[in-house]
Amino acid sequence: MTAGMDLALALVEDDLGRDVAHAVARQLVLFLRRPGSQSQFSVPLWTARPASDPIRAAVSAVEAEPGARHSIADLADRCGLSPRHLQRRFADEVGVPPAAYVERVRVEAARRALAEGDEPVEALARRLGFGTGETLRRSFHRHLGVAPSDYRERFRAMKEYA
């Protein structure tokens, strides 16, 4: 079903443009009721899609490999911009600063990994670029209001009832 929704949004984007497709996606997602305190928005839906190629390249790099090193200097080098110019343009085009975007992408990746697997929180934190389990816990709580272990337990309980 989600593949059909993705296809429909791609067709809307082809016919009416990125902004209209983004607005449609945001509207559709608002009506979904997700269990287990899941976030209502995936990363691409809670941010504006960048209009320029350099910023699109930075966003794509972060989304493709959330656990990779994504410092401002690294992203600026990848985009061919100065760090300061990247920060300004990124915030203008995406709506959040690069560091906040990287953290949110990593939290989304952690959310999926916790729901689908049994990897220990410390290992997950290292793999996804948080460094330590404590950093993951703080970020997770800031964005979702729940500890990673509690989030995982909710999904385990849901699977048992399914």
Coordinates of N, CA, C and O in Angstrom, one line a residue:
M1 N 0.8 -1.2 0.0 CA 0.0 0.0 0.0 C 0.9 1.3 0.0 O 0.6 2.2 -0.7
T2 N 1.9 1.2 0.8 CA 2.8 2.4 0.8 C 3.5 2.7 -0.5 O 3.8 3.8 -0.8
A3 N 3.8 1.6 -1.2 CA 4.4 1.8 -2.5 C 3.5 2.5 -3.5 O 3.9 3.4 -4.3
G4 N 2.2 2.2 -3.4 CA 1.2 2.9 -4.2 C 1.1 4.4 -3.8 O 1.0 5.2 -4.7
M5 N 1.2 4.7 -2.5 CA 1.2 6.1 -2.1 C 2.4 6.8 -2.6 O 2.3 7.9 -3.0
D6 N 3.6 6.1 -2.5 CA 4.8 6.7 -3.0 C 4.7 7.0 -4.5 O 5.1 8.1 -5.0
L7 N 4.1 6.1 -5.3 CA 4.0 6.3 -6.7 C 3.0 7.4 -7.0 O 3.3 8.3 -7.8
A8 N 1.9 7.5 -6.3 CA 1.0 8.6 -6.5 C 1.6 9.9 -6.2 O 1.5 10.9 -6.9
L9 N 2.4 10.0 -5.1 CA 3.1 11.3 -4.8 C 4.2 11.6 -5.9 O 4.4 12.8 -6.2
A10 N 4.8 10.6 -6.4 CA 5.8 10.8 -7.5 C 5.1 11.4 -8.7 O 5.6 12.3 -9.4
L11 N 3.9 10.9 -9.0 CA 3.2 11.4 -10.2 C 2.7 12.8 -9.9 O 2.8 13.7 -10.8
V12 N 2.3 13.1 -8.7 CA 1.9 14.5 -8.4 C 3.1 15.4 -8.6 O 3.0 16.5 -9.1
E13 N 4.3 15.0 -8.1 CA 5.5 15.8 -8.2 C 5.8 16.0 -9.7 O 6.2 17.1 -10.1
D14 N 5.7 15.0 -10.5 CA 6.0 15.1 -11.9 C 5.1 16.1 -12.6 O 5.5 16.9 -13.4
D15 N 3.8 16.0 -12.2 CA 2.8 16.8 -12.9 C 2.7 18.3 -12.3 O 2.5 19.2 -13.1
L16 N 2.8 18.4 -11.0 CA 2.5 19.7 -10.4 C 3.7 20.3 -9.6 O 3.6 21.4 -9.1
G17 N 4.8 19.5 -9.5 CA 6.0 20.1 -8.8 C 6.2 19.6 -7.4 O 5.3 19.0 -6.8
R18 N 7.4 19.8 -7.0 CA 7.9 19.4 -5.7 C 7.1 20.0 -4.5 O 6.7 19.3 -3.6
D19 N 6.8 21.2 -4.6 CA 6.1 21.9 -3.5 C 4.7 21.3 -3.3 O 4.2 21.1 -2.2
V20 N 4.0 21.1 -4.4 CA 2.6 20.6 -4.3 C 2.6 19.2 -3.8 O 1.8 18.8 -2.9
A21 N 3.6 18.3 -4.3 CA 3.7 17.0 -3.8 C 4.0 16.9 -2.3 O 3.5 16.1 -1.6
H22 N 4.9 17.8 -1.9 CA 5.2 17.9 -0.5 C 4.0 18.3 0.4 O 3.7 17.7 1.4
A23 N 3.2 19.2 -0.1 CA 2.0 19.6 0.7 C 1.0 18.5 0.7 O 0.4 18.2 1.8
V24 N 0.8 17.8 -0.4 CA -0.1 16.6 -0.4 C 0.4 15.6 0.6 O -0.4 15.0 1.3
A25 N 1.6 15.3 0.5 CA 2.2 14.2 1.4 C 2.0 14.6 2.9 O 1.6 13.8 3.7
R26 N 2.2 15.9 3.2 CA 2.1 16.3 4.6 C 0.6 16.2 5.0 O 0.3 15.7 6.1
Q27 N -0.3 16.6 4.1 CA -1.7 16.5 4.4 C -2.2 15.0 4.6 O -2.9 14.7 5.5
L28 N -1.7 14.1 3.8 CA -2.1 12.7 3.9 C -1.6 12.1 5.2 O -2.3 11.4 5.8
V29 N -0.4 12.5 5.5 CA 0.2 11.9 6.7 C -0.4 12.4 8.0 O -0.5 11.6 9.0
L30 N -1.0 13.5 8.0 CA -1.6 14.1 9.2 C -2.8 13.2 9.6 O -3.1 13.1 10.8
F31 N -3.4 12.5 8.7 CA -4.5 11.7 9.0 C -4.2 10.2 9.4 O -5.0 9.5 9.8
L32 N -2.9 9.9 9.3 CA -2.5 8.5 9.7 C -2.4 8.4 11.3 O -1.9 9.3 11.9
R33 N -2.9 7.4 11.8 CA -2.8 7.2 13.3 C -1.8 6.0 13.5 O -2.1 4.9 13.2
R34 N -0.6 6.4 13.9 CA 0.5 5.4 14.1 C 0.6 4.9 15.5 O 0.5 5.7 16.4
P35 N 0.8 3.6 15.7 CA 0.8 3.1 17.1 C 2.2 3.3 17.7 O 3.2 3.6 17.0
G36 N 2.3 3.1 19.0 CA 3.5 3.1 19.7 C 4.3 4.4 19.7 O 5.5 4.4 19.7
S37 N 3.6 5.5 19.8 CA 4.2 6.8 19.8 C 5.1 7.1 18.6 O 6.1 7.8 18.7
Q38 N 4.9 6.4 17.5 CA 5.7 6.6 16.3 C 5.5 8.1 15.9 O 4.4 8.6 16.0
S39 N 6.5 8.7 15.3 CA 6.4 10.0 14.8 C 5.5 10.0 13.6 O 5.5 9.1 12.8
Q40 N 4.7 11.0 13.4 CA 3.8 11.1 12.3 C 4.5 11.4 11.0 O 4.0 11.2 9.9
F41 N 5.7 12.0 11.1 CA 6.4 12.4 9.9 C 7.7 11.7 9.7 O 8.5 11.7 10.6
S42 N 7.9 11.2 8.5 CA 9.2 10.7 8.2 C 10.1 11.9 7.8 O 9.6 13.0 7.6
V43 N 11.4 11.8 7.8 CA 12.3 12.9 7.6 C 12.0 13.7 6.3 O 11.8 14.9 6.4
P44 N 11.7 13.1 5.2 CA 11.4 13.9 4.0 C 10.1 14.7 4.2 O 10.0 15.7 3.5
L45 N 9.2 14.3 5.0 CA 8.0 15.0 5.1 C 8.0 16.1 6.2 O 7.2 17.0 6.1
W46 N 8.9 16.1 7.1 CA 8.9 17.2 8.1 C 9.8 18.3 7.7 O 9.9 19.3 8.5
T47 N 10.5 18.2 6.6 CA 11.3 19.3 6.1 C 11.0 19.7 4.7 O 10.4 18.8 4.0
A48 N 11.3 20.9 4.3 CA 11.1 21.2 2.9 C 12.2 20.6 2.1 O 13.3 20.3 2.6
R49 N 11.9 20.2 0.9 CA 12.9 19.6 0.0 C 13.7 20.8 -0.6 O 13.2 21.7 -1.0
P50 N 15.1 20.6 -0.6 CA 15.9 21.7 -1.0 C 15.7 22.0 -2.5 O 15.5 21.0 -3.3
A51 N 15.9 23.2 -2.9 CA 15.7 23.6 -4.3 C 17.0 23.6 -5.1 O 16.9 23.4 -6.3
S52 N 18.1 23.8 -4.4 CA 19.4 23.8 -5.2 C 20.2 22.5 -5.1 O 20.1 21.8 -4.1
D53 N 21.0 22.3 -6.1 CA 21.7 21.1 -6.2 C 22.7 20.9 -5.0 O 22.8 19.8 -4.5
P54 N 23.5 21.9 -4.6 CA 24.4 21.7 -3.5 C 23.7 21.3 -2.2 O 24.2 20.4 -1.5
I55 N 22.6 21.9 -1.9 CA 21.9 21.5 -0.6 C 21.2 20.2 -0.8 O 21.2 19.4 0.1
R56 N 20.7 19.9 -2.0 CA 20.1 18.6 -2.2 C 21.2 17.5 -2.1 O 20.9 16.4 -1.6
A57 N 22.4 17.8 -2.5 CA 23.5 16.8 -2.3 C 23.8 16.5 -0.8 O 24.0 15.4 -0.4
A58 N 23.8 17.6 0.0 CA 24.0 17.4 1.4 C 22.9 16.6 2.0 O 23.2 15.7 2.8
V59 N 21.7 16.9 1.7 CA 20.5 16.2 2.2 C 20.6 14.7 1.8 O 20.4 13.8 2.6
S60 N 20.9 14.5 0.6 CA 21.0 13.1 0.1 C 22.0 12.3 0.8 O 21.9 11.1 1.1
A61 N 23.2 12.9 1.0 CA 24.3 12.3 1.7 C 23.9 11.9 3.1 O 24.2 10.8 3.6
V62 N 23.2 12.8 3.8 CA 22.8 12.5 5.2 C 21.8 11.4 5.2 O 21.8 10.4 6.0
E63 N 20.8 11.4 4.3 CA 19.7 10.4 4.3 C 20.3 9.0 3.8 O 19.8 8.0 4.3
A64 N 21.3 9.0 2.9 CA 21.8 7.8 2.5 C 22.6 7.1 3.5 O 22.6 5.8 3.6
E65 N 23.3 7.8 4.3 CA 24.2 7.2 5.4 C 24.1 8.0 6.7 O 25.0 8.8 7.0
P66 N 23.1 7.8 7.4 CA 22.9 8.6 8.6 C 24.1 8.5 9.6 O 24.4 9.4 10.3
G67 N 24.7 7.4 9.7 CA 25.8 7.1 10.6 C 27.1 7.7 10.2 O 28.1 7.7 11.0
A68 N 27.2 8.2 9.0 CA 28.5 8.7 8.5 C 28.8 10.0 9.2 O 28.0 10.7 9.8
R69 N 30.0 10.5 9.0 CA 30.5 11.8 9.6 C 29.8 12.9 8.7 O 30.1 13.0 7.5
H70 N 29.0 13.7 9.4 CA 28.3 14.8 8.7 C 28.5 16.1 9.4 O 27.6 16.9 9.7
S71 N 29.8 16.4 9.6 CA 30.1 17.7 10.2 C 29.8 18.8 9.2 O 29.7 18.5 8.0
I72 N 29.7 20.1 9.6 CA 29.5 21.2 8.7 C 30.6 21.2 7.7 O 30.4 21.4 6.5
A73 N 31.9 21.0 8.1 CA 33.0 21.1 7.2 C 32.9 20.0 6.2 O 33.2 20.2 5.0
D74 N 32.5 18.7 6.6 CA 32.4 17.6 5.6 C 31.3 17.9 4.6 O 31.4 17.7 3.4
L75 N 30.1 18.4 5.1 CA 29.0 18.7 4.2 C 29.4 19.8 3.2 O 29.0 19.8 2.1
A76 N 30.1 20.8 3.8 CA 30.4 22.0 3.0 C 31.4 21.5 1.9 O 31.3 22.0 0.7
D77 N 32.4 20.7 2.2 CA 33.3 20.2 1.2 C 32.5 19.4 0.1 O 32.8 19.6 -1.1
R78 N 31.6 18.6 0.5 CA 30.8 17.8 -0.4 C 30.0 18.7 -1.4 O 29.8 18.4 -2.5
C79 N 29.5 19.8 -0.9 CA 28.7 20.7 -1.7 C 29.5 21.8 -2.4 O 28.9 22.5 -3.2
G80 N 30.7 22.0 -2.1 CA 31.5 23.0 -2.7 C 31.2 24.4 -2.2 O 31.3 25.4 -3.0
L81 N 30.7 24.5 -1.0 CA 30.4 25.8 -0.3 C 31.2 26.0 0.9 O 31.8 25.0 1.5
S82 N 31.3 27.2 1.4 CA 32.0 27.4 2.6 C 31.1 27.0 3.7 O 29.8 26.9 3.5
P83 N 31.6 26.6 4.9 CA 30.7 26.1 6.0 C 29.7 27.2 6.4 O 28.5 26.8 6.6
R84 N 30.0 28.4 6.4 CA 29.1 29.4 6.8 C 28.0 29.6 5.8 O 26.8 29.7 6.1
H85 N 28.4 29.6 4.5 CA 27.4 29.7 3.4 C 26.5 28.4 3.4 O 25.3 28.6 3.1
L86 N 27.0 27.3 3.6 CA 26.2 26.1 3.7 C 25.2 26.2 4.8 O 24.0 25.9 4.6
Q87 N 25.6 26.6 6.0 CA 24.6 26.7 7.1 C 23.5 27.7 6.7 O 22.3 27.3 7.0
R88 N 23.8 28.8 6.1 CA 22.8 29.8 5.8 C 21.8 29.2 4.7 O 20.6 29.2 4.9
R89 N 22.4 28.7 3.7 CA 21.5 28.1 2.6 C 20.8 26.9 3.0 O 19.6 26.8 2.7
F90 N 21.4 26.0 3.8 CA 20.7 24.8 4.3 C 19.5 25.2 5.1 O 18.4 24.7 4.9
A91 N 19.7 26.1 6.1 CA 18.5 26.6 6.9 C 17.5 27.3 6.1 O 16.3 27.0 6.3
D92 N 17.9 28.1 5.1 CA 16.9 28.7 4.2 C 16.1 27.7 3.4 O 14.9 27.9 3.3
E93 N 16.7 26.7 2.9 CA 16.1 25.8 1.9 C 15.4 24.7 2.6 O 14.3 24.2 2.2
V94 N 15.9 24.2 3.7 CA 15.4 23.0 4.4 C 14.5 23.4 5.6 O 13.6 22.6 6.0
G95 N 14.8 24.5 6.2 CA 14.0 25.0 7.3 C 14.6 24.7 8.7 O 14.0 25.1 9.7
V96 N 15.7 23.9 8.7 CA 16.4 23.7 10.0 C 17.9 23.7 9.7 O 18.3 23.5 8.5
P97 N 18.7 24.0 10.7 CA 20.1 24.0 10.5 C 20.6 22.6 10.2 O 20.0 21.6 10.5
P98 N 21.8 22.4 9.5 CA 22.3 21.1 9.2 C 22.4 20.2 10.3 O 22.1 19.0 10.2
A99 N 22.9 20.6 11.5 CA 23.1 19.7 12.6 C 21.8 19.2 13.1 O 21.7 18.0 13.5
A100 N 20.8 20.0 13.1 CA 19.4 19.6 13.6 C 18.9 18.6 12.6 O 18.2 17.6 13.0
Y101 N 19.1 18.8 11.3 CA 18.7 17.8 10.3 C 19.4 16.5 10.4 O 18.7 15.4 10.4
V102 N 20.7 16.5 10.6 CA 21.4 15.3 10.8 C 20.9 14.5 12.0 O 20.7 13.3 12.0
E103 N 20.7 15.2 13.1 CA 20.2 14.5 14.3 C 18.8 13.9 14.1 O 18.5 12.8 14.5
R104 N 17.9 14.6 13.4 CA 16.6 14.1 13.1 C 16.6 12.9 12.2 O 15.9 11.9 12.5
V105 N 17.5 12.9 11.2 CA 17.6 11.7 10.3 C 18.1 10.5 11.1 O 17.7 9.4 11.0
R106 N 19.1 10.8 12.0 CA 19.6 9.7 12.8 C 18.6 9.2 13.8 O 18.5 7.9 14.0
V107 N 17.8 10.0 14.4 CA 16.7 9.6 15.3 C 15.7 8.7 14.5 O 15.2 7.7 15.0
E108 N 15.3 9.1 13.3 CA 14.4 8.3 12.4 C 15.0 7.0 12.1 O 14.3 6.0 12.2
A109 N 16.3 6.9 11.8 CA 17.0 5.7 11.5 C 17.0 4.8 12.8 O 16.8 3.6 12.7
A110 N 17.2 5.4 13.9 CA 17.2 4.6 15.2 C 15.8 4.1 15.5 O 15.7 2.9 15.9
R111 N 14.8 4.9 15.2 CA 13.5 4.5 15.5 C 13.1 3.2 14.7 O 12.6 2.3 15.2
R112 N 13.5 3.3 13.4 CA 13.3 2.1 12.5 C 14.0 0.9 13.0 O 13.5 -0.2 13.1
A113 N 15.3 1.1 13.4 CA 16.1 0.0 13.8 C 15.6 -0.6 15.1 O 15.6 -1.9 15.3
L114 N 15.2 0.2 16.0 CA 14.6 -0.3 17.3 C 13.3 -1.1 17.1 O 13.1 -2.1 17.7
A115 N 12.5 -0.7 16.2 CA 11.2 -1.3 15.9 C 11.5 -2.7 15.2 O 10.7 -3.6 15.4
E116 N 12.5 -2.8 14.4 CA 12.7 -3.9 13.5 C 13.7 -4.9 14.0 O 13.8 -6.1 13.6
G117 N 14.6 -4.5 15.0 CA 15.7 -5.4 15.3 C 16.0 -5.5 16.8 O 15.3 -4.9 17.6
D118 N 17.0 -6.2 17.1 CA 17.4 -6.4 18.5 C 18.8 -5.9 18.9 O 19.4 -6.2 19.9
E119 N 19.4 -5.1 18.0 CA 20.7 -4.5 18.2 C 20.7 -3.7 19.5 O 19.8 -2.9 19.8
P120 N 21.7 -4.0 20.4 CA 21.8 -3.2 21.6 C 21.9 -1.7 21.3 O 22.5 -1.2 20.3
V121 N 21.3 -0.9 22.3 CA 21.3 0.5 22.1 C 22.7 1.1 21.9 O 22.9 2.0 21.1
E122 N 23.6 0.7 22.7 CA 25.0 1.2 22.6 C 25.6 1.0 21.2 O 26.2 1.9 20.6
A123 N 25.4 -0.2 20.6 CA 25.9 -0.5 19.3 C 25.1 0.3 18.2 O 25.7 0.8 17.3
L124 N 23.9 0.4 18.4 CA 23.0 1.2 17.5 C 23.5 2.6 17.5 O 23.6 3.2 16.4
A125 N 23.8 3.2 18.6 CA 24.2 4.5 18.8 C 25.5 4.8 18.0 O 25.7 5.7 17.3
R126 N 26.5 3.9 18.2 CA 27.7 4.0 17.4 C 27.5 3.9 15.9 O 28.1 4.7 15.2
R127 N 26.7 2.9 15.5 CA 26.5 2.7 14.1 C 25.8 3.8 13.4 O 26.1 4.2 12.3
L128 N 24.9 4.5 14.1 CA 24.2 5.6 13.5 C 24.8 7.0 13.8 O 24.1 8.0 13.4
G129 N 26.0 7.0 14.3 CA 26.7 8.3 14.4 C 26.4 9.1 15.7 O 26.8 10.3 15.8
F130 N 25.7 8.5 16.7 CA 25.5 9.3 17.9 C 26.7 9.2 18.8 O 26.8 10.0 19.7
G131 N 27.5 8.2 18.6 CA 28.7 8.1 19.4 C 28.5 7.2 20.6 O 29.1 6.2 20.8
T132 N 27.6 7.7 21.5 CA 27.3 6.9 22.8 C 25.8 6.7 22.9 O 25.0 7.4 22.3
G133 N 25.5 5.7 23.7 CA 24.1 5.4 24.0 C 23.4 6.5 24.7 O 22.2 6.8 24.4
E134 N 24.1 7.2 25.5 CA 23.5 8.4 26.2 C 23.1 9.5 25.3 O 22.1 10.1 25.4
T135 N 24.0 9.8 24.3 CA 23.6 10.8 23.3 C 22.4 10.3 22.5 O 21.5 11.2 22.2
L136 N 22.3 9.1 22.1 CA 21.1 8.5 21.4 C 19.9 8.7 22.3 O 18.9 9.2 21.9
R137 N 20.0 8.3 23.6 CA 18.9 8.5 24.5 C 18.4 9.9 24.6 O 17.2 10.2 24.6
R138 N 19.3 10.8 24.8 CA 18.9 12.2 24.9 C 18.2 12.7 23.6 O 17.2 13.4 23.7
S139 N 18.8 12.4 22.5 CA 18.2 12.8 21.2 C 16.8 12.2 21.0 O 15.9 12.8 20.6
F140 N 16.7 10.9 21.3 CA 15.5 10.2 21.1 C 14.4 10.8 22.0 O 13.3 11.0 21.6
H141 N 14.8 11.0 23.3 CA 13.8 11.6 24.2 C 13.4 13.0 23.7 O 12.2 13.4 23.8
R142 N 14.3 13.8 23.3 CA 14.0 15.2 22.8 C 13.0 15.2 21.6 O 12.1 16.0 21.6
H143 N 13.2 14.2 20.7 CA 12.3 14.2 19.5 C 11.1 13.4 19.7 O 10.0 13.7 19.1
L144 N 11.1 12.3 20.5 CA 10.0 11.4 20.6 C 9.4 11.3 22.0 O 8.3 10.7 22.1
G145 N 10.1 11.9 23.0 CA 9.5 11.9 24.3 C 9.5 10.5 25.0 O 8.8 10.3 26.0
V146 N 10.4 9.6 24.5 CA 10.4 8.3 25.1 C 11.9 7.8 25.0 O 12.6 8.2 24.1
A147 N 12.3 6.9 25.9 CA 13.6 6.3 25.9 C 13.6 5.2 24.8 O 12.6 4.6 24.5
P148 N 14.8 5.0 24.1 CA 14.9 4.0 23.1 C 14.4 2.6 23.5 O 13.7 1.9 22.8
S149 N 14.8 2.2 24.7 CA 14.4 0.9 25.2 C 12.9 0.8 25.4 O 12.3 -0.2 25.1
D150 N 12.3 1.9 25.9 CA 10.8 1.9 26.0 C 10.1 1.8 24.7 O 9.1 1.1 24.5
Y151 N 10.7 2.5 23.7 CA 10.2 2.5 22.3 C 10.2 1.1 21.8 O 9.2 0.6 21.2
R152 N 11.3 0.4 21.9 CA 11.5 -1.0 21.5 C 10.5 -1.9 22.2 O 9.9 -2.7 21.5
E153 N 10.3 -1.8 23.4 CA 9.4 -2.6 24.2 C 8.0 -2.4 23.7 O 7.2 -3.4 23.6
R154 N 7.6 -1.2 23.4 CA 6.2 -1.0 22.9 C 6.0 -1.8 21.6 O 4.9 -2.3 21.3
F155 N 7.0 -1.8 20.7 CA 6.9 -2.5 19.4 C 6.9 -4.0 19.6 O 6.2 -4.7 18.9
R156 N 7.7 -4.5 20.6 CA 7.6 -5.9 20.9 C 6.3 -6.3 21.4 O 5.7 -7.4 21.0
A157 N 5.7 -5.5 22.3 CA 4.4 -5.8 22.8 C 3.3 -5.8 21.7 O 2.4 -6.7 21.6
M158 N 3.4 -4.9 20.7 CA 2.5 -4.8 19.6 C 2.6 -6.1 18.7 O 1.6 -6.6 18.3
K159 N 3.9 -6.5 18.5 CA 4.1 -7.7 17.7 C 3.4 -9.0 18.3 O 2.9 -9.8 17.6
E160 N 3.5 -9.0 19.7 CA 2.9 -10.2 20.4 C 1.4 -10.2 20.2 O 0.8 -11.3 20.2
Y161 N 0.8 -9.0 20.1 CA -0.7 -9.0 20.0 C -1.1 -9.1 18.6 O -2.3 -9.3 18.3
A162 N -0.2 -8.9 17.7 CA -0.6 -8.9 16.2 C -0.8 -10.3 15.7 O -0.5 -11.3 16.3

